[in-house]
XYZ file of C-alpha atoms in Angstrom:
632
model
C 125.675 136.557 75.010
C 128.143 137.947 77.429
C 130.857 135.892 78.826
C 129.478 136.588 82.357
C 125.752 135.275 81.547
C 127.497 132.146 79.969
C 129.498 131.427 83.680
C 125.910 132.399 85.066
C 124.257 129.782 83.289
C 126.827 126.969 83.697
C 127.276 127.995 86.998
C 123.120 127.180 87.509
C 123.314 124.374 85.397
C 126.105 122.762 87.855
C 123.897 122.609 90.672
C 121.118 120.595 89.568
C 120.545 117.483 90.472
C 120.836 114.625 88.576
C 117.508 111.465 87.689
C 119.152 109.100 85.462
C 115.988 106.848 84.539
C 114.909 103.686 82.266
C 111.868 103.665 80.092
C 110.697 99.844 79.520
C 107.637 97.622 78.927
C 106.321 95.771 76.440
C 107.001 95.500 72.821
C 105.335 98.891 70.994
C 104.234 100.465 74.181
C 105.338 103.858 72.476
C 108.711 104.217 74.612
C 110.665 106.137 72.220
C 107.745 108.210 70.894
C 107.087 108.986 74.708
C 110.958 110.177 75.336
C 111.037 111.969 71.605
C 107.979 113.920 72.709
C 109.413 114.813 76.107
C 112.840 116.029 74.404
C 110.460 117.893 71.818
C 107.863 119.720 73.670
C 110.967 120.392 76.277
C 112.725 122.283 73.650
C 115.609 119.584 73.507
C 115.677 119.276 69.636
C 117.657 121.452 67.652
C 116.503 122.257 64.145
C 118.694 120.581 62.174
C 117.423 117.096 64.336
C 114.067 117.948 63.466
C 114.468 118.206 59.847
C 116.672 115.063 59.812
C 113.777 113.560 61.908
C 111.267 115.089 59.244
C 112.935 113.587 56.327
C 113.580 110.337 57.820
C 110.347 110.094 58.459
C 108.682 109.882 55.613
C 111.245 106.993 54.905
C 111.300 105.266 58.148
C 108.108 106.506 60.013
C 105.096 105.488 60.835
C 103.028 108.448 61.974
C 101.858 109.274 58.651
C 102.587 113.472 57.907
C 103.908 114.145 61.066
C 107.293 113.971 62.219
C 108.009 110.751 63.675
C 110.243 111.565 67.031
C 110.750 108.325 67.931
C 113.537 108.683 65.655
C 115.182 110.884 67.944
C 116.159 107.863 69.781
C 115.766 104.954 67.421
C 119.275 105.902 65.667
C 120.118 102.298 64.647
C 119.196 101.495 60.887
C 117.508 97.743 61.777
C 115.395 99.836 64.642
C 113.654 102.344 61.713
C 113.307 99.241 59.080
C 111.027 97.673 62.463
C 110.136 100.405 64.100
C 111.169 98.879 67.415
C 114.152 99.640 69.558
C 116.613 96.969 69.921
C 119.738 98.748 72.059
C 120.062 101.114 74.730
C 119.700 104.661 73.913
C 120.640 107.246 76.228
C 119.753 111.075 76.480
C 120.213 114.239 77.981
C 117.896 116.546 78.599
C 117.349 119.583 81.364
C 115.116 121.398 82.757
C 114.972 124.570 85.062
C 114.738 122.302 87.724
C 116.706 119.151 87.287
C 118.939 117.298 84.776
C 118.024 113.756 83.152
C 119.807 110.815 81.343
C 117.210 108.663 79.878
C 117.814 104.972 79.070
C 115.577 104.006 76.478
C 115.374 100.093 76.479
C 113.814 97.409 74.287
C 111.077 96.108 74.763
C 111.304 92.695 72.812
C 111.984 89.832 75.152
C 114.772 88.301 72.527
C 116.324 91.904 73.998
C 115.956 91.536 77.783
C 119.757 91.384 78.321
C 119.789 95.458 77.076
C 116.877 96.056 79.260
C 119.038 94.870 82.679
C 121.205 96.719 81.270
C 119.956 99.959 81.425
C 118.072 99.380 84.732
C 121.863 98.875 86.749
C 122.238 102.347 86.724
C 119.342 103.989 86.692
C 117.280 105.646 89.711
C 113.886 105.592 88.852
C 112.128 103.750 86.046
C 108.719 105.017 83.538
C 107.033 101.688 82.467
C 105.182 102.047 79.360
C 101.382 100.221 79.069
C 99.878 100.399 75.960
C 95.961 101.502 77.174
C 94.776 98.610 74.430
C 96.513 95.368 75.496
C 97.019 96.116 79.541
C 99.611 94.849 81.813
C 101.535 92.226 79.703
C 104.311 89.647 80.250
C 107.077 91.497 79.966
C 105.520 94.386 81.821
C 105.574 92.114 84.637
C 109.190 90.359 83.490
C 110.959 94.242 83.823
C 109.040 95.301 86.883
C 110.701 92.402 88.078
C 113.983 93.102 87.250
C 114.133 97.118 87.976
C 112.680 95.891 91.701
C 116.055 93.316 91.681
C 118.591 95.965 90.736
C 117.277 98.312 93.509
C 115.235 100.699 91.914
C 112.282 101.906 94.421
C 110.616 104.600 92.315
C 108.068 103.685 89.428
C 106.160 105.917 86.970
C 103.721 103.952 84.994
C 102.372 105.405 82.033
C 99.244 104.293 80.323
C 99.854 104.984 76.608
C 97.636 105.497 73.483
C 95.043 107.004 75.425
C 93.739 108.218 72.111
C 93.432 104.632 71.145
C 90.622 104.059 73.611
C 88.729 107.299 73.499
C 90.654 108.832 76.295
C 88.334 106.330 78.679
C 88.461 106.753 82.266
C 87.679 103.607 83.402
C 90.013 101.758 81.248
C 93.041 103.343 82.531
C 91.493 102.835 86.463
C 91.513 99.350 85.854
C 94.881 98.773 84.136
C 96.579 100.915 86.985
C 94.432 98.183 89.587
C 96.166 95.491 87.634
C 99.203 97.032 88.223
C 99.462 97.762 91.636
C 97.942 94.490 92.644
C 101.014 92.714 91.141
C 103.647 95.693 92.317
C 102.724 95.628 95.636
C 104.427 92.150 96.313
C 108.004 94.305 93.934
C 108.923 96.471 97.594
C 108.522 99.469 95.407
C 108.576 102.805 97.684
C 106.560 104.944 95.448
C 104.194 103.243 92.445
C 102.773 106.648 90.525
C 100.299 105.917 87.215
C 99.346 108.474 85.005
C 97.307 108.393 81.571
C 99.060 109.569 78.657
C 99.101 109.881 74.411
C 102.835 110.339 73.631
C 102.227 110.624 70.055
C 100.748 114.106 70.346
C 101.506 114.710 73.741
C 99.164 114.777 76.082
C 99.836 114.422 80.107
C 103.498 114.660 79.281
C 104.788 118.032 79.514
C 101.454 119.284 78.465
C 98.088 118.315 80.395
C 96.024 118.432 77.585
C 91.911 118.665 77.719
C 91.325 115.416 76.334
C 92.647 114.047 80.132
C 90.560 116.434 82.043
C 89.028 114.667 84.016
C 92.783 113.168 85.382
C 93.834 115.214 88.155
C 97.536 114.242 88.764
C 100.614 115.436 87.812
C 102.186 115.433 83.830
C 105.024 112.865 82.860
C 107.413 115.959 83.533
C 105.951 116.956 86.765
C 106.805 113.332 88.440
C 110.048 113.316 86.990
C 111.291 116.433 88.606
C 109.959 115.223 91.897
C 111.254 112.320 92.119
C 114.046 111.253 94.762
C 117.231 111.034 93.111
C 119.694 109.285 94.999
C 119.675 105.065 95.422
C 119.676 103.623 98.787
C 123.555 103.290 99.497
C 125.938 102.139 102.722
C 126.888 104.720 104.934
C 130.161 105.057 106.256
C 130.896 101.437 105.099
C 134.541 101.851 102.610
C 134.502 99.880 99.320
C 137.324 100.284 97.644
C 137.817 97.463 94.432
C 141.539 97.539 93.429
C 141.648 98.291 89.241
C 145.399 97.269 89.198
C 148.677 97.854 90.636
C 150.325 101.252 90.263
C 154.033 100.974 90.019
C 154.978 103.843 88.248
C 158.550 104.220 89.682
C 160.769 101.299 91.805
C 159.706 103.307 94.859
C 156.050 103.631 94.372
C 153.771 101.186 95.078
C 150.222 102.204 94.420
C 146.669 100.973 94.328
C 144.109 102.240 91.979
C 140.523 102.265 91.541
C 137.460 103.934 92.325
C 135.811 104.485 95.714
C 132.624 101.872 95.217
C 131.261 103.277 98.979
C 131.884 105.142 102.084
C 135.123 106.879 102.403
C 138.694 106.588 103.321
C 140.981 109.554 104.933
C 144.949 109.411 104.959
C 145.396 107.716 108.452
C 142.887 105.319 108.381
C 143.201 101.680 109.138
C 141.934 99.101 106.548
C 141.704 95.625 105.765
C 142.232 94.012 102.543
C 139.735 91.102 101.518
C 139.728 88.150 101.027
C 143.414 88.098 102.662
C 142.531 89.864 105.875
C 145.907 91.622 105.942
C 145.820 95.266 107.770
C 147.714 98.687 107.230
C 146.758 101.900 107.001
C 146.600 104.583 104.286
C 149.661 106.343 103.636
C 148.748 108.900 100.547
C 145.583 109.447 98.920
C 146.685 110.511 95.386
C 144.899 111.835 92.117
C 146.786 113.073 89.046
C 145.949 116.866 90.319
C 147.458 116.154 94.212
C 147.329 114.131 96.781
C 144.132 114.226 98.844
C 143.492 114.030 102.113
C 140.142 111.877 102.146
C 137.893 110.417 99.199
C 134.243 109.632 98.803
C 132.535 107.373 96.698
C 132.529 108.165 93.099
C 135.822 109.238 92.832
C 138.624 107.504 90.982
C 142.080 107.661 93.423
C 145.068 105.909 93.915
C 145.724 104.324 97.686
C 149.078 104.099 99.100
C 149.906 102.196 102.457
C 152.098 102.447 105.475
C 152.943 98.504 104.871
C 154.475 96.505 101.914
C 151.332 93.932 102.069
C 150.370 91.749 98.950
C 147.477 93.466 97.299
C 146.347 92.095 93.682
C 143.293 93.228 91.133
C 140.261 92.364 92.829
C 140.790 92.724 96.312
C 138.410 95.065 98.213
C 140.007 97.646 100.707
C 137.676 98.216 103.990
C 137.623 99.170 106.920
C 138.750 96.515 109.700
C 135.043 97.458 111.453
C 132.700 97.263 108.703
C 134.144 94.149 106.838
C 133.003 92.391 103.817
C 131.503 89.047 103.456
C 133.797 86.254 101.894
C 133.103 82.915 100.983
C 134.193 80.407 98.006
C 130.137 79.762 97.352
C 127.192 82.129 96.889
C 123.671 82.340 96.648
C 122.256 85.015 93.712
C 119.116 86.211 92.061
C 120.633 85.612 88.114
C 118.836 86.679 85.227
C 119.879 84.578 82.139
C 120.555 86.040 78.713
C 121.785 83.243 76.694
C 120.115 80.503 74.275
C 121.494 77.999 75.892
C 120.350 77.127 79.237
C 122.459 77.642 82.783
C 123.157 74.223 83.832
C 124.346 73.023 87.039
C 127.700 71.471 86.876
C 128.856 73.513 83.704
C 131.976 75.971 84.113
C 131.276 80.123 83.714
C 133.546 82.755 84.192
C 131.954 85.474 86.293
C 133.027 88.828 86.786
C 132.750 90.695 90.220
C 133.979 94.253 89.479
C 137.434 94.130 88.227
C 137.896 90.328 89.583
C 137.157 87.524 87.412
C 136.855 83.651 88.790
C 135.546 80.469 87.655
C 132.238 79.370 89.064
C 130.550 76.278 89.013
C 126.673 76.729 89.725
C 125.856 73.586 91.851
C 122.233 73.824 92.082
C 119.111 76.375 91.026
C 116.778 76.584 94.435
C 113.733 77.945 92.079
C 113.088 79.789 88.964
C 110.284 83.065 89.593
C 107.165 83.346 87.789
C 107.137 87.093 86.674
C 104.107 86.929 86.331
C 102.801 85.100 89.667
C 106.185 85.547 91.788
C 105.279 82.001 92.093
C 108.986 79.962 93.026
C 109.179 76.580 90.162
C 110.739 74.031 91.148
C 113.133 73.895 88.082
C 116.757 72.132 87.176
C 118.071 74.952 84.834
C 117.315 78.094 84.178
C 116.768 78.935 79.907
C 116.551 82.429 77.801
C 115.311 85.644 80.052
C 113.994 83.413 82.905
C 115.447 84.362 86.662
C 116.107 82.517 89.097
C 118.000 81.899 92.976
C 121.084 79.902 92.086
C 123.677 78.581 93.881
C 127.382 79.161 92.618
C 130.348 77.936 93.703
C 133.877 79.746 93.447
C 136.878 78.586 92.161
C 138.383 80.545 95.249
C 137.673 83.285 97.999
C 135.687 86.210 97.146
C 135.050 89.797 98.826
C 131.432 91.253 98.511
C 128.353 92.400 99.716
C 124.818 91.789 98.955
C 123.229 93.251 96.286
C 120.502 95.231 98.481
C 123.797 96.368 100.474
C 125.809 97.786 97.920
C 124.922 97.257 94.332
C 128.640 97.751 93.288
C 130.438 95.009 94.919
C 127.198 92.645 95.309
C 126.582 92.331 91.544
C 128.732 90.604 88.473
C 127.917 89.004 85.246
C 128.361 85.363 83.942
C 130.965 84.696 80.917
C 130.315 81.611 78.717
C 133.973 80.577 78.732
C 133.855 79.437 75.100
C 132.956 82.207 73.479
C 133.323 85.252 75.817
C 129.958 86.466 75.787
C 127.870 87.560 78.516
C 125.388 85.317 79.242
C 124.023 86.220 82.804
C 123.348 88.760 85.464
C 123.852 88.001 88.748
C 123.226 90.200 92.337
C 124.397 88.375 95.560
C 121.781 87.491 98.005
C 124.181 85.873 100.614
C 127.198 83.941 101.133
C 127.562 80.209 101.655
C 130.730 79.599 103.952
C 131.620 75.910 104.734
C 129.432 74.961 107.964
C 125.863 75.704 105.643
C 127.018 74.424 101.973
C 124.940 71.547 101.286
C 128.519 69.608 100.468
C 131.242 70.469 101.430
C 134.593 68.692 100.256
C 136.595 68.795 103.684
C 133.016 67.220 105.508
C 131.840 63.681 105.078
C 128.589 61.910 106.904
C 129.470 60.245 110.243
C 127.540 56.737 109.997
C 126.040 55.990 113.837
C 126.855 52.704 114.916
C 122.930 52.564 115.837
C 120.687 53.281 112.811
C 117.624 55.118 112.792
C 115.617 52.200 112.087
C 117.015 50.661 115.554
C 116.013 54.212 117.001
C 112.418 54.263 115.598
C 112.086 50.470 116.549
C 112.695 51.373 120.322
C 109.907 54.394 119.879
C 107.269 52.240 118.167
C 107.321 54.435 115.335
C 108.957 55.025 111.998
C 111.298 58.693 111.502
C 108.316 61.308 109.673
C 108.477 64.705 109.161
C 105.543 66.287 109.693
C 105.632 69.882 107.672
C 102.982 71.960 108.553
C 102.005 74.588 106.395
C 99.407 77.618 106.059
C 98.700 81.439 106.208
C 99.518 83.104 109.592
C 96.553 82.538 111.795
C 95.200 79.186 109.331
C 95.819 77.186 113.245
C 99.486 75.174 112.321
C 100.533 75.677 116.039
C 96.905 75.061 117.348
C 97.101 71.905 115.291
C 100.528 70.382 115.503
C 100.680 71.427 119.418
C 97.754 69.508 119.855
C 99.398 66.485 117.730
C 102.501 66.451 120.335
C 100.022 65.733 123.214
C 98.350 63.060 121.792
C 101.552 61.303 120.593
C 102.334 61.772 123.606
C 99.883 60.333 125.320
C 99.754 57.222 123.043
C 103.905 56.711 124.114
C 105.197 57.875 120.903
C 108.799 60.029 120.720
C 108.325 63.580 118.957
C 109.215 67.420 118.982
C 107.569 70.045 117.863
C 109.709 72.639 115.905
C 107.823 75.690 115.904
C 108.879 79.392 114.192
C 108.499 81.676 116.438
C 111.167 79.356 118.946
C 113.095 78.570 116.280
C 113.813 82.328 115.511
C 114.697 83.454 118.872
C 118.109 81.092 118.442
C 119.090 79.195 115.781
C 117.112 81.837 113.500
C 117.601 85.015 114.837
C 120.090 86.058 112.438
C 117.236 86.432 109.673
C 115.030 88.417 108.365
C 111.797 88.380 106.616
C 112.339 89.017 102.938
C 111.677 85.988 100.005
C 115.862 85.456 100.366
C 115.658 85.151 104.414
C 112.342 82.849 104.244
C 114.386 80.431 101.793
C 117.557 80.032 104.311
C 115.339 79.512 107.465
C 113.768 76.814 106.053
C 116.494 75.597 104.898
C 118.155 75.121 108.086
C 114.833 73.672 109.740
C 115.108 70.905 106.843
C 118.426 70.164 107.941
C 117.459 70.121 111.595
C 114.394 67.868 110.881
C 116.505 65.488 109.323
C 118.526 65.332 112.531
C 116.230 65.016 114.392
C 114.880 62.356 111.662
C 117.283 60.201 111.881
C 117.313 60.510 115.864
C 114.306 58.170 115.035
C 112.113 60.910 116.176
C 108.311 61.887 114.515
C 109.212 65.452 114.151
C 106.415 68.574 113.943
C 107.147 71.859 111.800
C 105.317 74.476 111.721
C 105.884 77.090 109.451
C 104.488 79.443 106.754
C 106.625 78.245 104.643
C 105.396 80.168 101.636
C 107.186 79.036 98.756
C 106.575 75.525 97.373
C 110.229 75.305 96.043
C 111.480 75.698 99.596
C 108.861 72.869 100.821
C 109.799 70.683 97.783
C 113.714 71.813 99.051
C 113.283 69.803 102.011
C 111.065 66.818 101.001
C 114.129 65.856 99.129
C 116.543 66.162 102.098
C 114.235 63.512 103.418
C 114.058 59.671 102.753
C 111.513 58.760 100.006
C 108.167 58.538 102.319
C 109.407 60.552 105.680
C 108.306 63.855 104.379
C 104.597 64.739 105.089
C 103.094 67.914 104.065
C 100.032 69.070 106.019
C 98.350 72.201 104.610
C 96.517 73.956 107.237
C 93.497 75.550 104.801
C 92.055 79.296 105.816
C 91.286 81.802 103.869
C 93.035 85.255 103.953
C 89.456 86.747 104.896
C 89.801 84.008 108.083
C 92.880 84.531 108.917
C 92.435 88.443 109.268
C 89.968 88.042 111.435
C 91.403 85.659 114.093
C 94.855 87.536 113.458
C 95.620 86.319 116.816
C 99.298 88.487 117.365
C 97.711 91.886 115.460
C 100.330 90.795 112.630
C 97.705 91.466 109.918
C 96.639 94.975 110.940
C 100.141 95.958 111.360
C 100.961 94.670 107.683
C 97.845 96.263 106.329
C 99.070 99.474 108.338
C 102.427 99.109 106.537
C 104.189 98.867 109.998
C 105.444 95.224 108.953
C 106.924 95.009 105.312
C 107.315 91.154 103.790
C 103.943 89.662 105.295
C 102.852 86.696 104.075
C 99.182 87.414 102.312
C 99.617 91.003 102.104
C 102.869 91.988 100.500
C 104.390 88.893 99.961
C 102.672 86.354 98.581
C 101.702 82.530 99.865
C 101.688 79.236 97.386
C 99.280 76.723 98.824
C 100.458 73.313 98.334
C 98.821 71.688 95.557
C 99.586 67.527 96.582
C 99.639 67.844 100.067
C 99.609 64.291 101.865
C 96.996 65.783 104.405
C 94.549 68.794 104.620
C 93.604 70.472 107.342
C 90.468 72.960 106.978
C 90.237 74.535 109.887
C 87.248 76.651 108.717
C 85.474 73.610 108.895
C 87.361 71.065 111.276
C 87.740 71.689 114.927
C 91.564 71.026 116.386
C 90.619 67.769 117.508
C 89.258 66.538 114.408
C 92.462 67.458 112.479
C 94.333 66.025 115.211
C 92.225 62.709 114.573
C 92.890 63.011 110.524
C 96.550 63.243 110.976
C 96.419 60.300 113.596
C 94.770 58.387 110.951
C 96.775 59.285 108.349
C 99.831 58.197 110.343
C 98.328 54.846 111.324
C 97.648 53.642 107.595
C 101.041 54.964 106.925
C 102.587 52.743 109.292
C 104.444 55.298 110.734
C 102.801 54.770 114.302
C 102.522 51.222 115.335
């Protein structure tokens, strides 16, 4: 081959794009058969591969005659003996129209930790089902986790077709199944296919034993696919790596752009100090630069001789970091032994490591439900929303902002293993901690029992709870006016007021839902011990967040009433248009559509108000109260 046909075929090769992707699933879903067969049939094996995979089969495989290529991947010794895949495995492979770096990942939950692994950098995931056994556990467990680290695009391939006869109907129902639970994941795209990796059909090949499936091959999706993440714009991130002083008069910072850019002249900030300069030189070991985008590795000089360590994050003064000496993060737990609140981890945050203390977990997830527990630890591969606290100020975003400063992992500090993932939801600065060591309770000289006396009523909280359009506010409005009327002291704490002010920072997503009801339990318990009978009403989806703020409460001032309608109910009433703009997709996050809604299960009260009118739930909470003593 001529030199010039070699330049013309690097030359192509150099502008393709790039789909780095994980395949995962459950245990013997056929992953590495199902990448082996896509490097084969793609002409990615070279012959001398092939016969190494040929002889190794008949010592390792287990695909009888044939040439087992899930050896192609499997490389490690204990992964032949057991035919499963226990570490990451990555591969290259082209095509004429894109390039790919696969991440092959166990599927073993004792191997979950390798799994997270290879999702943090990946794009786009395949998720194996094996056509005999459906969507699984762990399905559910890494459909989970690829939706926390950010990745919106989703192949799911229905394997060992020829297992089942190549039947129709089963793989229409397991791809049901699986969009009914990835529907509540925020996925953008969700695409299922039917396929037999072992010989290949619907991968690269169609195949006319899936004839009667009319969408695209394995191959086809994956050179379609979008292949960029979701990233800030215009927003710098630079991590310092260390402290380049390569001469006595050269001070230098070094590390890799993490987001946005940065041009010689710019003004920046360095977090957590807050100290300001602006760049000097922009140098590489080729030449200085005169601006640099993410992704590339540079060293930043300033026009000021400010004190910059490993760790800090260079920004711009305008688009500034978060800090805060506490945190609240989605962590995914890898070790044996539990996370345990009040136990001392080192975590990492890009090149900066500090101690952190994790003070409380708000809830553990279901994967398979979504469900939020109610849990005091968090043990092997379970996830959870915990709270950390610092051993000093840290600079970084949320995960969903920028996954490079918004992640880090935990360190067991004993024996320097990784033993957690972690991806910031949102800070905790010093007015919303739950304790703070610089704040202490101000005891009134008038107690709220001498407050409640003067009402003729004892402090309640009354937490109403239900589906949008179930009739809370119809209820608990109703409630005010006839305590009211009977001389008692309330207020009604409704949230559609409450996010207009105190609120109106927050959004709509699981992490937003579990703040604003936090703050609502704190201002109930104000208004509590003002002596007053206070009225929420809320969706309040999650019964971890309801559970949250029963125990802010004094044993017996915390009363849930569940305000029972059905979904079907509900839509129909739909009194603000809210359902037909969720089912439209115009509102993302909605509470019975694409987020999901846990009905109390010991409510103090219920409320049906398919088959009570308002008054008559009015009169059952009245009564209610009365026996309770809470009304005299």
């Amino acid at each position: 081959m001529a030199v010039a046909d070699v330049e013309k075929i690097l030359a192509e090769d150099s502008g393709k794009d790039l789909l780095r992707f994980i395949t995962c699933g459950s245990v013997d879903d056929g992953k590495s058969t199902m990448i082996g067969r896509l490097l084969f049939d793609s002409k990615q094996v070279y012959e001398d591969q092939l016969s190494a995979v040929t002889r190794d089969s008949k010592k390792w495989g287990t695909t009888g005659d044939q040439a087992d290529l899930a050896l192609l991947v499997d490389g490690l010794q204990s992964e032949r003996e057991q035919g499963i895949t226990i570490d990451v495995a990555y591969r290259y492979f082209a095509t004429a129209k894109r390039k790919f770096i696969i991440a092959d990942t166990p599927g073993h939950e004792q191997y979950t930790r390798n799994m997270a692994t290879g999702a943090s950098t990946a794009q786009a995931a395949v998720i194996l089902i094996d056509a005999r056994k459906g969507v699984q556990t762990q399905t559910r467990r890494h459909s989970f986790i690829v939706s926390l680290l950010g990745i919106r695009h989703v192949i799911v391939a229905v394997n060992k077709m020829d297992l089942v006869d190549f039947d129709r109907e089963r793989f229409e129902a397991i791809a049901a199944d699986y969009r009914e639970f990835a529907d509540k994941l925020g996925f953008e795209t969700v695409h299922c296919l039917p396929i037999a990796a072992l010989d290949g059909d619907n991968v690269i090949h169609r195949g006319d034993r899936l004839g009667w499936f009319e969408g695209r091959t394995l191959l086809e999706l994956l050179e379609e696919l979008p292949a960029g993440r979701v990233g800030p714009e215009g927003e710098l991130r630079f991590p310092v790596q260390y402290v380049n002083r390569h001469s006595s008069d050269f001070r230098g910072f070094a590390g890799t752009v993490a987001g946005g850019s940065v041009k010689v002249g710019d003004a920046v900030m360095v977090m957590p100090s807050g100290r300001q300069s602006r760049i000097e030189r922009i140098v590489t070991f080729d030449g200085d630069l005169g601006s640099a985008v993410a992704g590339q590795a540079v060293t930043l000089t300033l026009t000021d001789e400010i004190d910059i360590s490993r760790g800090d994050l260079v920004v711009h003064p305008d688009a500034r970091a978060r800090v805060a000496e506490a945190l609240d993060a989605r962590v995914v737990w890898m070790a044996d032994t539990p996370l345990l609140p009040g136990r001392q981890y080192d975590i990492k945050m890009g090149p900066r490591t500090l101690s952190a203390t994790p003070e409380l977990v708000h809830h553990r997830i279901d994967v398979n439900s979504l469900e939020h527990q109610h849990v005091d630890q968090l043990d092997l591969n379970e996830i959870g929303l915990v709270r950390l606290q610092l051993s000093g100020s840290a600079a970084f975003d949320g995960y969903r902002h920028n996954a490079n400063t918004g992640a880090f992992i935990v360190i067991d500090r004993i024996s320097n293993l990784t033993v957690g993932a972690g991806m910031i939801v949102r800070q905790v600065t010093d007015t919303l901690a739950d304790r703070s060591r610089n704040v202490v309770w101000h005891e009134h000289q008038i107690s709220k029992t001498q407050r409640a006396g003067q009402k003729a009523q004892r402090p309640a909280v009354l937490w109403f709870t239900g589906l949008s359009g179930a009739g809370k506010s119809s209820v608990a409005n109703a409630l005010e006016q006839a305590l009211f009327q009977r001389g008692h002291h309330s207020y009604l704490l409704d949230g559609d007021n409450v996010r207009h002010g105190l609120n109106r920072d927050l959004g709509f997503t699981d992490e937003d839902r579990v703040e604003n009801i936090r703050r609502i339990g704190e201002v109930a318990r104000l208004m509590a011990d003002a002596g007053l009978v206070v009225l929420t009403a809320f969706i309040s989806p999650f019964r971890s967040d309801r559970a949250m703020v029963r125990e802010l409460m004094e044993p017996g001032e915390f009363v849930e009433v569940y305000v029972s309608a059905s979904l079907e109910t509900c839509e129909k009433r739909d009194p603000k248009g809210l359902y037909a703009k969720a089912r439209a997709g115009t509102i993302k996050h909605f509470t019975g559509i694409d987020s999901p809604y846990e009905a109390p299960q010991n409510a103090e009260i219920v409320v049906d108000t398919e088959q009570m009118s308002v008054e008559e739930g009015v009169d059952v909470i009245l009564d209610y109260l009365k026996r309770r003593g809470i009304l005299h």
